[in-house]
Short mmCIF file of C-alpha atoms and ligand atoms in Angstrom, two decimals:
data_model
loop_
_atom_site.label_atom_id
_atom_site.label_comp_id
_atom_site.label_asym_id
_atom_site.label_seq_id
_atom_site.Cartn_x
_atom_site.Cartn_y
_atom_site.Cartn_z
CA MET A 49 21.16 8.19 -1.52
CA PHE A 50 18.62 6.19 0.52
CA HIS A 51 20.68 4.04 2.84
CA PHE A 52 20.70 2.40 6.23
CA GLU A 53 23.11 3.46 8.94
CA ALA A 54 22.89 0.91 11.72
CA THR A 55 19.15 0.42 12.18
CA ASN A 56 17.90 3.67 10.62
CA LEU A 57 17.02 4.63 7.08
CA PHE A 58 18.43 7.91 5.74
CA CYS A 59 17.80 10.08 2.71
CA GLU A 60 21.19 11.61 2.05
CA GLU A 61 22.16 12.89 5.52
CA LEU A 62 18.69 13.04 7.05
CA LEU A 63 16.72 10.42 8.97
CA LEU A 64 13.46 9.52 7.28
CA ALA A 65 11.96 9.12 10.75
CA ASP A 66 12.73 12.78 11.53
CA LEU A 67 11.12 13.95 8.30
CA ALA A 68 8.03 11.84 9.01
CA ALA A 69 7.83 13.33 12.51
CA GLU A 70 8.03 16.85 11.11
CA TYR A 71 5.67 16.54 8.13
CA GLY A 72 3.49 13.56 8.95
CA THR A 73 2.68 10.61 6.73
CA PRO A 74 2.14 9.53 4.02
CA LEU A 75 5.11 11.52 2.80
CA PHE A 76 7.08 11.50 -0.43
CA VAL A 77 10.78 12.17 0.15
CA TYR A 78 13.13 12.94 -2.74
CA SER A 79 16.91 13.05 -2.93
CA LYS A 80 18.21 15.97 -4.97
CA ALA A 81 21.58 14.31 -5.51
CA LYS A 82 20.02 11.11 -6.86
CA LEU A 83 17.77 13.08 -9.21
CA VAL A 84 20.61 15.14 -10.65
CA ASN A 85 23.00 12.18 -10.81
CA GLU A 86 20.58 10.07 -12.83
CA PHE A 87 19.96 12.90 -15.30
CA ARG A 88 23.69 13.40 -15.70
CA ALA A 89 24.27 9.66 -16.07
CA VAL A 90 21.79 9.42 -18.96
CA ARG A 91 23.29 12.46 -20.66
CA GLU A 92 26.81 11.15 -20.14
CA ALA A 93 26.01 7.73 -21.62
CA PHE A 94 24.86 9.39 -24.85
CA SER A 95 27.42 12.21 -24.82
CA ALA A 96 29.00 11.07 -28.10
CA VAL A 97 25.98 12.53 -29.91
CA ASP A 98 25.36 15.49 -27.58
CA PRO A 99 21.75 14.43 -26.88
CA VAL A 100 18.85 16.62 -25.88
CA ILE A 101 17.45 14.91 -22.80
CA CYS A 102 13.79 15.81 -22.44
CA TYR A 103 12.77 14.54 -18.99
CA SER A 104 9.24 13.20 -19.21
CA VAL A 105 7.21 15.48 -16.97
CA LYS A 106 4.45 12.88 -16.66
CA ALA A 107 6.72 10.78 -14.40
CA ASN A 108 6.77 13.50 -11.74
CA GLY A 109 5.89 17.11 -12.45
CA ASN A 110 6.60 18.73 -9.08
CA LEU A 111 7.80 22.28 -9.79
CA SER A 112 10.80 22.09 -7.48
CA LEU A 113 11.98 18.85 -9.08
CA LEU A 114 11.56 20.33 -12.56
CA LYS A 115 13.52 23.38 -11.44
CA VAL A 116 16.37 21.23 -10.11
CA LEU A 117 16.48 19.34 -13.40
CA SER A 118 16.26 22.48 -15.48
CA GLU A 119 19.13 24.06 -13.56
CA ALA A 120 21.15 20.91 -14.21
CA GLY A 121 20.61 21.46 -17.96
CA CYS A 122 17.69 19.13 -18.53
CA ASN A 123 14.90 19.72 -21.06
CA PHE A 124 11.36 18.44 -21.01
CA ASP A 125 8.81 16.23 -22.74
CA VAL A 126 5.17 17.09 -22.11
CA VAL A 127 1.85 15.51 -23.02
CA SER A 128 -0.54 18.32 -22.15
CA GLY A 129 -0.88 22.06 -21.91
CA GLY A 130 -0.87 21.64 -18.14
CA GLU A 131 2.54 19.98 -18.22
CA LEU A 132 3.88 22.71 -20.50
CA PHE A 133 2.57 25.29 -18.01
CA ARG A 134 4.41 23.43 -15.25
CA VAL A 135 7.65 23.55 -17.25
CA GLN A 136 7.21 27.28 -17.72
CA GLN A 137 6.46 27.86 -14.04
CA ALA A 138 9.57 25.90 -13.08
CA GLY A 139 11.74 28.04 -15.38
CA GLY A 140 12.35 25.27 -17.94
CA ASP A 141 13.50 26.01 -21.47
CA ALA A 142 10.33 25.95 -23.59
CA ALA A 143 12.36 26.12 -26.80
CA LYS A 144 13.52 22.56 -26.15
CA VAL A 145 10.17 21.03 -25.20
CA CYS A 146 8.83 18.00 -27.11
CA PHE A 147 5.04 17.75 -27.03
CA ALA A 148 3.61 14.21 -27.41
CA GLY A 149 0.10 12.86 -26.84
CA VAL A 150 -2.66 11.48 -29.04
CA GLY A 151 -5.32 14.06 -28.24
CA LYS A 152 -3.87 17.56 -28.28
CA THR A 153 -6.66 20.13 -28.30
CA ASP A 154 -6.59 23.30 -30.39
CA ASP A 155 -6.10 25.33 -27.20
CA GLU A 156 -3.09 23.23 -26.24
CA ILE A 157 -1.64 23.51 -29.75
CA ARG A 158 -2.16 27.29 -29.69
CA PHE A 159 -0.48 27.57 -26.29
CA ALA A 160 2.53 25.50 -27.41
CA LEU A 161 2.92 27.55 -30.61
CA LYS A 162 2.78 30.75 -28.61
CA VAL A 163 5.40 29.46 -26.20
CA GLY A 164 7.61 28.28 -29.08
CA ILE A 165 8.48 24.63 -28.40
CA LEU A 166 11.09 22.43 -30.13
CA MET A 167 8.53 20.15 -31.77
CA PHE A 168 5.16 18.50 -31.63
CA ASN A 169 5.19 14.73 -31.97
CA ILE A 170 2.36 14.31 -34.46
CA GLU A 171 0.41 11.16 -33.65
CA SER A 172 -2.25 11.07 -36.41
CA GLU A 173 -3.33 12.63 -39.67
CA PRO A 174 -6.23 14.56 -38.09
CA GLU A 175 -3.75 15.99 -35.59
CA LEU A 176 -1.48 17.03 -38.45
CA ASP A 177 -4.44 18.89 -39.99
CA ALA A 178 -5.31 20.52 -36.66
CA ILE A 179 -1.76 21.73 -36.00
CA SER A 180 -1.55 23.10 -39.54
CA ALA A 181 -4.88 24.91 -39.16
CA VAL A 182 -3.96 26.50 -35.82
CA ALA A 183 -0.48 27.48 -37.07
CA GLY A 184 -2.14 28.96 -40.18
CA GLU A 185 -4.56 31.01 -38.06
CA MET A 186 -1.63 32.29 -36.00
CA GLY A 187 0.53 32.97 -39.07
CA VAL A 188 3.39 30.77 -37.81
CA VAL A 189 5.14 27.60 -38.90
CA ALA A 190 4.79 24.66 -36.49
CA PRO A 191 7.87 22.47 -35.96
CA VAL A 192 6.83 18.82 -35.99
CA ALA A 193 8.17 15.29 -35.74
CA LEU A 194 6.18 12.31 -36.97
CA ARG A 195 5.53 9.82 -34.22
CA LEU A 196 5.83 6.46 -35.90
CA ASN A 197 4.50 3.21 -34.55
CA PRO A 198 7.32 0.81 -35.50
CA ASP A 199 5.39 -2.36 -34.53
CA ILE A 200 8.04 -3.50 -32.07
CA ASP A 201 7.06 -5.60 -29.07
CA ALA A 202 8.91 -4.10 -26.10
CA LYS A 203 7.63 -6.93 -23.86
CA THR A 204 6.48 -4.61 -21.14
CA HIS A 205 3.16 -4.44 -19.26
CA ALA A 206 0.10 -4.54 -21.54
CA LYS A 207 -1.04 -1.18 -20.17
CA THR A 208 2.26 0.57 -20.89
CA THR A 209 3.26 -0.82 -24.26
CA THR A 210 3.00 1.78 -27.02
CA GLY A 211 5.04 0.74 -30.05
CA LYS A 212 3.05 -2.32 -31.21
CA LYS A 213 0.66 -2.17 -34.12
CA GLY A 214 -2.82 -1.68 -32.70
CA ASN A 215 -1.71 0.61 -29.84
CA LYS A 216 -3.33 4.04 -29.98
CA PHE A 217 -0.03 5.89 -30.35
CA GLY A 218 1.66 7.23 -33.46
CA VAL A 219 1.04 6.46 -37.13
CA ASP A 220 1.92 3.09 -38.65
CA ILE A 221 5.49 3.24 -39.85
CA GLU A 222 4.45 2.33 -43.42
CA ARG A 223 2.39 5.51 -43.57
CA GLY A 224 5.33 7.69 -42.48
CA GLY A 225 6.36 8.64 -46.02
CA GLU A 226 2.84 9.63 -47.01
CA LEU A 227 2.35 11.87 -43.96
CA ALA A 228 5.82 13.35 -44.34
CA ASP A 229 4.90 14.38 -47.89
CA LYS A 230 1.77 16.02 -46.54
CA VAL A 231 3.90 17.97 -44.04
CA LEU A 232 6.31 19.01 -46.80
CA ALA A 233 3.49 20.34 -48.92
CA ASP A 234 2.09 22.35 -46.02
CA PRO A 235 3.44 25.90 -45.61
CA HIS A 236 2.44 25.92 -41.92
CA LEU A 237 4.42 22.83 -40.94
CA GLU A 238 8.12 22.09 -40.80
CA LEU A 239 9.25 18.46 -40.44
CA ARG A 240 12.11 18.32 -37.96
CA GLY A 241 12.35 14.61 -37.42
CA ILE A 242 10.80 11.35 -36.38
CA HIS A 243 9.75 10.08 -33.00
CA MET A 244 9.16 6.62 -31.55
CA HIS A 245 8.34 5.55 -28.01
CA LEU A 246 8.11 1.83 -27.49
CA GLY A 247 6.73 1.41 -23.98
CA SER A 248 7.83 1.58 -20.39
CA PRO A 249 9.75 0.18 -18.60
CA ILE A 250 11.90 -1.72 -21.10
CA ASN A 251 14.60 -3.75 -19.38
CA THR A 252 16.31 -4.96 -22.54
CA THR A 253 18.12 -3.09 -25.28
CA GLU A 254 16.91 -5.10 -28.30
CA PRO A 255 13.71 -3.11 -28.85
CA TYR A 256 15.75 0.11 -28.96
CA GLU A 257 18.19 -1.41 -31.39
CA LYS A 258 15.35 -2.45 -33.71
CA ALA A 259 13.74 0.98 -33.37
CA ALA A 260 16.99 2.82 -34.08
CA ILE A 261 17.57 0.75 -37.21
CA LYS A 262 14.04 1.45 -38.41
CA ALA A 263 14.44 5.14 -37.58
CA VAL A 264 17.58 5.42 -39.69
CA ASP A 265 15.86 3.70 -42.62
CA VAL A 266 12.95 6.15 -42.42
CA VAL A 267 15.27 9.17 -42.18
CA ARG A 268 17.14 7.96 -45.28
CA GLU A 269 13.91 7.45 -47.19
CA LEU A 270 12.67 10.90 -46.24
CA ARG A 271 15.94 12.56 -47.15
CA ASP A 272 15.91 10.84 -50.53
CA LYS A 273 12.57 12.50 -51.09
CA GLY A 274 13.98 15.90 -50.16
CA HIS A 275 12.93 16.21 -46.50
CA GLN A 276 15.24 17.91 -44.01
CA THR A 277 14.82 15.34 -41.24
CA ASN A 278 17.44 16.10 -38.64
CA TRP A 279 16.07 14.71 -35.39
CA ILE A 280 15.57 11.19 -34.15
CA ASN A 281 13.61 11.04 -30.90
CA LEU A 282 13.54 7.56 -29.39
CA GLY A 283 11.25 8.44 -26.50
CA GLY A 284 11.71 7.15 -22.98
CA GLY A 285 11.14 3.81 -21.30
CA PHE A 286 14.59 2.93 -19.92
CA GLY A 287 14.36 0.40 -17.10
CA LEU A 288 14.55 1.09 -13.39
CA ASP A 289 15.91 -1.11 -10.63
CA TYR A 290 12.78 -1.75 -8.61
CA GLN A 291 14.91 -4.62 -7.36
CA GLN A 292 18.66 -4.62 -7.82
CA GLY A 293 20.01 -5.51 -11.23
CA GLN A 294 16.80 -5.39 -13.29
CA ALA A 295 17.71 -2.48 -15.52
CA PRO A 296 20.68 -2.47 -17.90
CA PRO A 297 23.16 0.39 -17.47
CA TYR A 298 22.45 3.43 -19.67
CA SER A 299 25.62 2.68 -21.62
CA ASP A 300 24.01 -0.54 -22.91
CA TYR A 301 21.12 1.44 -24.39
CA ALA A 302 23.59 3.95 -25.80
CA ASP A 303 25.64 1.17 -27.43
CA VAL A 304 22.70 0.18 -29.63
CA ILE A 305 21.38 3.70 -30.30
CA VAL A 306 24.38 6.01 -30.69
CA PRO A 307 26.06 4.35 -33.72
CA ARG A 308 22.77 4.50 -35.66
CA VAL A 309 22.20 8.14 -34.86
CA GLN A 310 25.76 8.91 -35.93
CA GLU A 311 25.24 6.94 -39.11
CA ALA A 312 22.16 9.03 -39.91
CA GLU A 313 23.92 12.27 -38.93
CA CYS A 314 20.93 13.24 -36.85
CA ARG A 315 20.44 14.99 -33.52
CA LEU A 316 19.17 12.67 -30.81
CA ALA A 317 16.35 13.49 -28.40
CA LEU A 318 15.36 11.15 -25.57
CA GLU A 319 12.41 11.36 -23.18
CA PRO A 320 13.36 9.41 -20.05
CA GLY A 321 11.16 9.87 -17.00
CA ARG A 322 11.07 6.83 -14.75
CA CYS A 323 14.82 6.13 -14.72
CA ILE A 324 15.63 9.71 -13.71
CA VAL A 325 13.16 10.25 -10.89
CA GLY A 326 12.06 6.71 -9.92
CA ASN A 327 14.74 5.88 -7.40
CA ALA A 328 15.13 9.50 -6.32
CA GLY A 329 11.88 9.21 -4.36
CA VAL A 330 10.34 7.04 -1.64
CA LEU A 331 6.98 6.97 0.08
CA VAL A 332 7.10 6.96 3.88
CA SER A 333 3.98 5.67 5.61
CA ARG A 334 2.94 4.83 9.15
CA VAL A 335 1.39 1.59 10.31
CA ILE A 336 -2.13 2.18 11.63
CA PHE A 337 -3.02 -1.38 12.62
CA VAL A 338 -1.66 -4.88 12.23
CA LYS A 339 -4.53 -7.30 11.74
CA HIS A 340 -4.59 -11.11 11.64
CA GLU A 341 -7.61 -12.58 9.88
CA GLY A 342 -8.30 -15.41 7.46
CA GLY A 343 -4.91 -16.94 8.14
CA LYS A 344 -3.16 -13.79 6.93
CA THR A 345 -1.43 -10.80 8.41
CA PHE A 346 -2.44 -7.39 7.07
CA VAL A 347 -0.21 -4.42 7.75
CA ILE A 348 -2.62 -1.53 7.37
CA GLN A 349 -0.69 1.69 6.87
CA ASP A 350 -1.53 5.17 5.67
CA GLY A 351 0.11 4.83 2.23
CA ALA A 352 -2.61 3.69 -0.15
CA MET A 353 -3.49 3.33 -3.81
CA THR A 354 -4.29 7.03 -3.56
CA GLU A 355 -0.55 7.71 -3.14
CA LEU A 356 0.93 4.88 -5.21
CA VAL A 357 -1.50 3.21 -7.59
CA ARG A 358 1.10 1.14 -9.46
CA PRO A 359 0.70 -2.12 -7.50
CA ALA A 360 -3.10 -1.94 -7.88
CA MET A 361 -2.96 -0.89 -11.51
CA TYR A 362 -0.08 -2.90 -12.94
CA ASP A 363 0.68 -5.46 -10.20
CA SER A 364 3.99 -3.63 -9.90
CA PHE A 365 6.65 -4.60 -7.43
CA HIS A 366 7.91 -1.96 -4.99
CA ALA A 367 10.42 -2.83 -2.29
CA ILE A 368 9.06 -2.07 1.19
CA TRP A 369 11.04 -2.06 4.42
CA PRO A 370 10.69 -0.58 7.92
CA VAL A 371 12.38 2.78 8.41
CA GLU A 372 13.82 1.52 11.70
CA THR A 373 14.80 -2.14 12.02
CA ASP A 374 17.75 -4.29 12.93
CA VAL A 375 17.04 -6.74 10.10
CA PRO A 376 19.42 -5.76 7.28
CA LEU A 377 17.91 -4.60 3.98
CA PRO A 378 17.80 -7.73 1.78
CA LYS A 379 19.21 -7.93 -1.74
CA ASP A 380 16.28 -10.04 -2.88
CA PHE A 381 12.97 -8.99 -1.35
CA LEU A 382 11.12 -11.95 -2.81
CA ALA A 383 13.35 -14.64 -1.30
CA GLU A 384 12.87 -15.97 2.22
CA ILE A 385 14.48 -13.62 4.71
CA ASP A 386 15.57 -14.54 8.23
CA GLY A 387 13.46 -12.77 10.83
CA CYS A 388 10.68 -11.99 8.36
CA SER A 389 7.26 -13.40 7.63
CA PRO A 390 4.84 -12.75 4.76
CA VAL A 391 2.27 -9.99 5.15
CA ASP A 392 -0.03 -8.00 2.89
CA VAL A 393 0.84 -4.31 3.05
CA VAL A 394 -2.47 -2.54 2.48
CA GLY A 395 -3.90 0.95 2.68
CA PRO A 396 -7.09 2.29 4.29
CA VAL A 397 -8.97 2.75 0.99
CA CYS A 398 -12.19 0.76 0.60
CA GLU A 399 -11.07 -1.51 -2.23
CA SER A 400 -9.52 -4.96 -1.99
CA GLY A 401 -7.19 -3.75 -4.75
CA ASP A 402 -5.75 -1.18 -2.36
CA TYR A 403 -2.41 -2.72 -1.52
CA LEU A 404 1.25 -1.86 -1.89
CA ALA A 405 2.43 -5.47 -1.64
CA LYS A 406 0.98 -8.95 -1.22
CA SER A 407 2.59 -11.85 0.64
CA ARG A 408 5.70 -9.79 1.20
CA ASN A 409 8.39 -10.72 3.67
CA LEU A 410 8.70 -8.04 6.33
CA PRO A 411 10.33 -7.88 9.74
CA PRO A 412 7.73 -7.66 12.52
CA VAL A 413 6.08 -4.23 12.65
CA GLU A 414 3.50 -2.74 14.96
CA ARG A 415 1.09 0.16 15.19
CA GLY A 416 2.99 3.43 14.85
CA ASP A 417 6.02 2.02 12.98
CA LEU A 418 7.17 3.68 9.77
CA LEU A 419 7.52 1.88 6.44
CA CYS A 420 9.43 2.99 3.39
CA THR A 421 8.17 2.09 -0.09
CA PHE A 422 11.04 2.46 -2.53
CA SER A 423 11.15 3.56 -6.18
CA ALA A 424 8.12 5.78 -5.64
CA GLY A 425 9.55 8.88 -7.32
CA ALA A 426 8.12 8.04 -10.75
CA TYR A 427 4.39 7.66 -11.39
CA GLY A 428 3.64 8.01 -7.68
CA MET A 429 2.48 11.50 -6.80
CA VAL A 430 1.43 12.27 -10.40
CA MET A 431 -1.03 9.37 -10.39
CA SER A 432 -2.31 10.09 -6.89
CA SER A 433 -5.96 10.82 -6.27
CA ASN A 434 -8.39 12.13 -3.71
CA TYR A 435 -10.41 8.90 -3.72
CA ASN A 436 -12.13 8.25 -0.40
CA ALA A 437 -11.71 12.00 0.25
CA ARG A 438 -8.07 11.62 1.12
CA GLY A 439 -5.91 14.72 0.79
CA ARG A 440 -2.79 14.28 -1.31
CA ALA A 441 0.47 13.60 0.53
CA ALA A 442 3.17 16.14 1.24
CA GLU A 443 6.48 16.11 -0.66
CA VAL A 444 9.90 16.97 0.72
CA LEU A 445 13.18 17.48 -1.11
CA VAL A 446 16.40 16.58 0.67
CA ASP A 447 19.72 18.15 -0.25
CA GLY A 448 22.60 16.87 1.90
CA ASP A 449 21.74 17.77 5.48
CA THR A 450 18.99 20.23 4.51
CA HIS A 451 15.45 19.70 3.39
CA ARG A 452 12.52 21.68 2.06
CA LEU A 453 8.78 21.10 1.82
CA ILE A 454 8.04 21.20 -1.92
CA ARG A 455 4.35 20.47 -1.73
CA ARG A 456 2.27 20.83 1.39
CA ARG A 457 -0.18 18.17 2.48
CA GLU A 458 -3.70 18.78 1.15
CA THR A 459 -6.28 19.75 3.73
CA TRP A 460 -9.96 18.88 3.88
CA ASP A 461 -10.64 22.42 2.69
CA ASP A 462 -8.51 21.71 -0.41
CA LEU A 463 -10.72 18.71 -1.07
CA ILE A 464 -13.84 20.84 -1.49
CA ALA A 465 -12.21 24.03 -2.81
CA ALA A 466 -13.30 23.55 -6.45
CA GLU A 467 -16.85 22.49 -5.68
CA LEU A 468 -19.90 24.72 -5.90
CA ILE A 469 -22.85 24.25 -3.59
CA ASP A 470 -25.98 26.39 -3.66
N1 LLP B 716 7.77 9.56 -23.93
C1 LLP B 716 6.52 9.15 -24.20
C2 LLP B 716 5.93 9.51 -25.48
C3 LLP B 716 5.80 8.40 -23.26
O1 LLP B 716 4.58 7.99 -23.55
C4 LLP B 716 6.41 8.07 -22.01
C5 LLP B 716 5.68 7.31 -21.00
C6 LLP B 716 7.72 8.53 -21.77
C7 LLP B 716 8.36 9.26 -22.75
C8 LLP B 716 8.43 8.28 -20.48
O2 LLP B 716 8.63 6.93 -20.20
P1 LLP B 716 9.57 6.52 -18.98
O3 LLP B 716 10.98 6.87 -19.32
O4 LLP B 716 9.09 7.24 -17.78
O5 LLP B 716 9.39 5.05 -18.84
N2 LLP B 716 2.20 4.95 -15.36
C9 LLP B 716 3.05 3.90 -15.88
C10 LLP B 716 3.99 4.42 -16.94
C11 LLP B 716 3.30 5.08 -18.10
C12 LLP B 716 4.27 5.61 -19.11
C13 LLP B 716 3.59 6.40 -20.15
N3 LLP B 716 4.46 6.97 -21.12
C14 LLP B 716 3.81 3.26 -14.73
O6 LLP B 716 3.61 3.66 -13.58
O7 LLP B 716 4.56 2.31 -14.95
#
């Protein structure tokens, strides 16, 4: 969906350079076709068990993107009342929302019960008590799944691993039976299933296989005790090709998950975020200066940690390439590339940690040139900030040869709009 024709980079049928000229930079550009195709590809891979795909709103919660996904038949996973509100505003189906998160407040629980979601993923005993109390007050029964921590090492970044003992998420798997009994004895709670999320991104299938096996064991145990546990939710975390060939195809994940779900005769819910929206979005930025100091070349451009914090926060790799160049897009960005030399791609923010790439091979660029940072659709805009009093970037959605502004650029007035001064 993002491709070069001759020397120019396109999103679907539109030139990124034209979009940058119209809306300015930094600019997030999304491909509608890529977004919908990835959702359909995940669903298709698991079609044998008719899965409920709950796109993880935290990856990118733009209303127009949620609406596109909802219209394609996608459901949603949320981790806050704010995300649930977004789903509602986008016209999503609240009855199929899964609500995770370790610190749901009473107000958020009340809101979700009023809206009527598919299930809360209960992450602790105190949360179980709180959901029961709020449901009791409201005179309703809350549908819940137990989020179990299966103690599986998904070998992902330390800051995004969630399924290892000692992480803050879920309840230890050994305590599952005890908490399930507590749910069963509670007239305000209904146990619909179990939930696990191992981390993100996970580029191998083994952790899912282990989790699915453990999930089936737990479901069996619970059924033996008389629980009606009909859902297995294995969370999100599927890999994304930040470089080509990193992530296994969805069918590989399905191969290790589907047979177990069938064996348990359960419904399957999944919460993918990154793999659906990640490569549907790029960040287009403009070079402000090229500076040579300390034996290095710094390409200072207007895309910063305020737009894409992942390199600063997780040392993540994002492919970066000029929007107009006659050097062909490489397969391996980390290898030596003819016509390229290593530069640091940095932003204007006053932190040495403000970079999009370090020692990265790039064709020569100069002041005014446009750069494209790939795989910026997931955990880009949602993690953006106003640090250094920078307004958030604009977002544009491309559909074939048409495009639409889906979030306007923030102004300086937006920056101070919530502040009170006497
Ligand atoms: N479900 C639960 C319960 C989660 O905690 C997450 C992600 C997902 C689903 C979606 O995972 P995905 O399919 O998008 O990998 N900011 C980090 C990622 C944090 C992920 C947090 N939880 C990053 O930029 O890599």
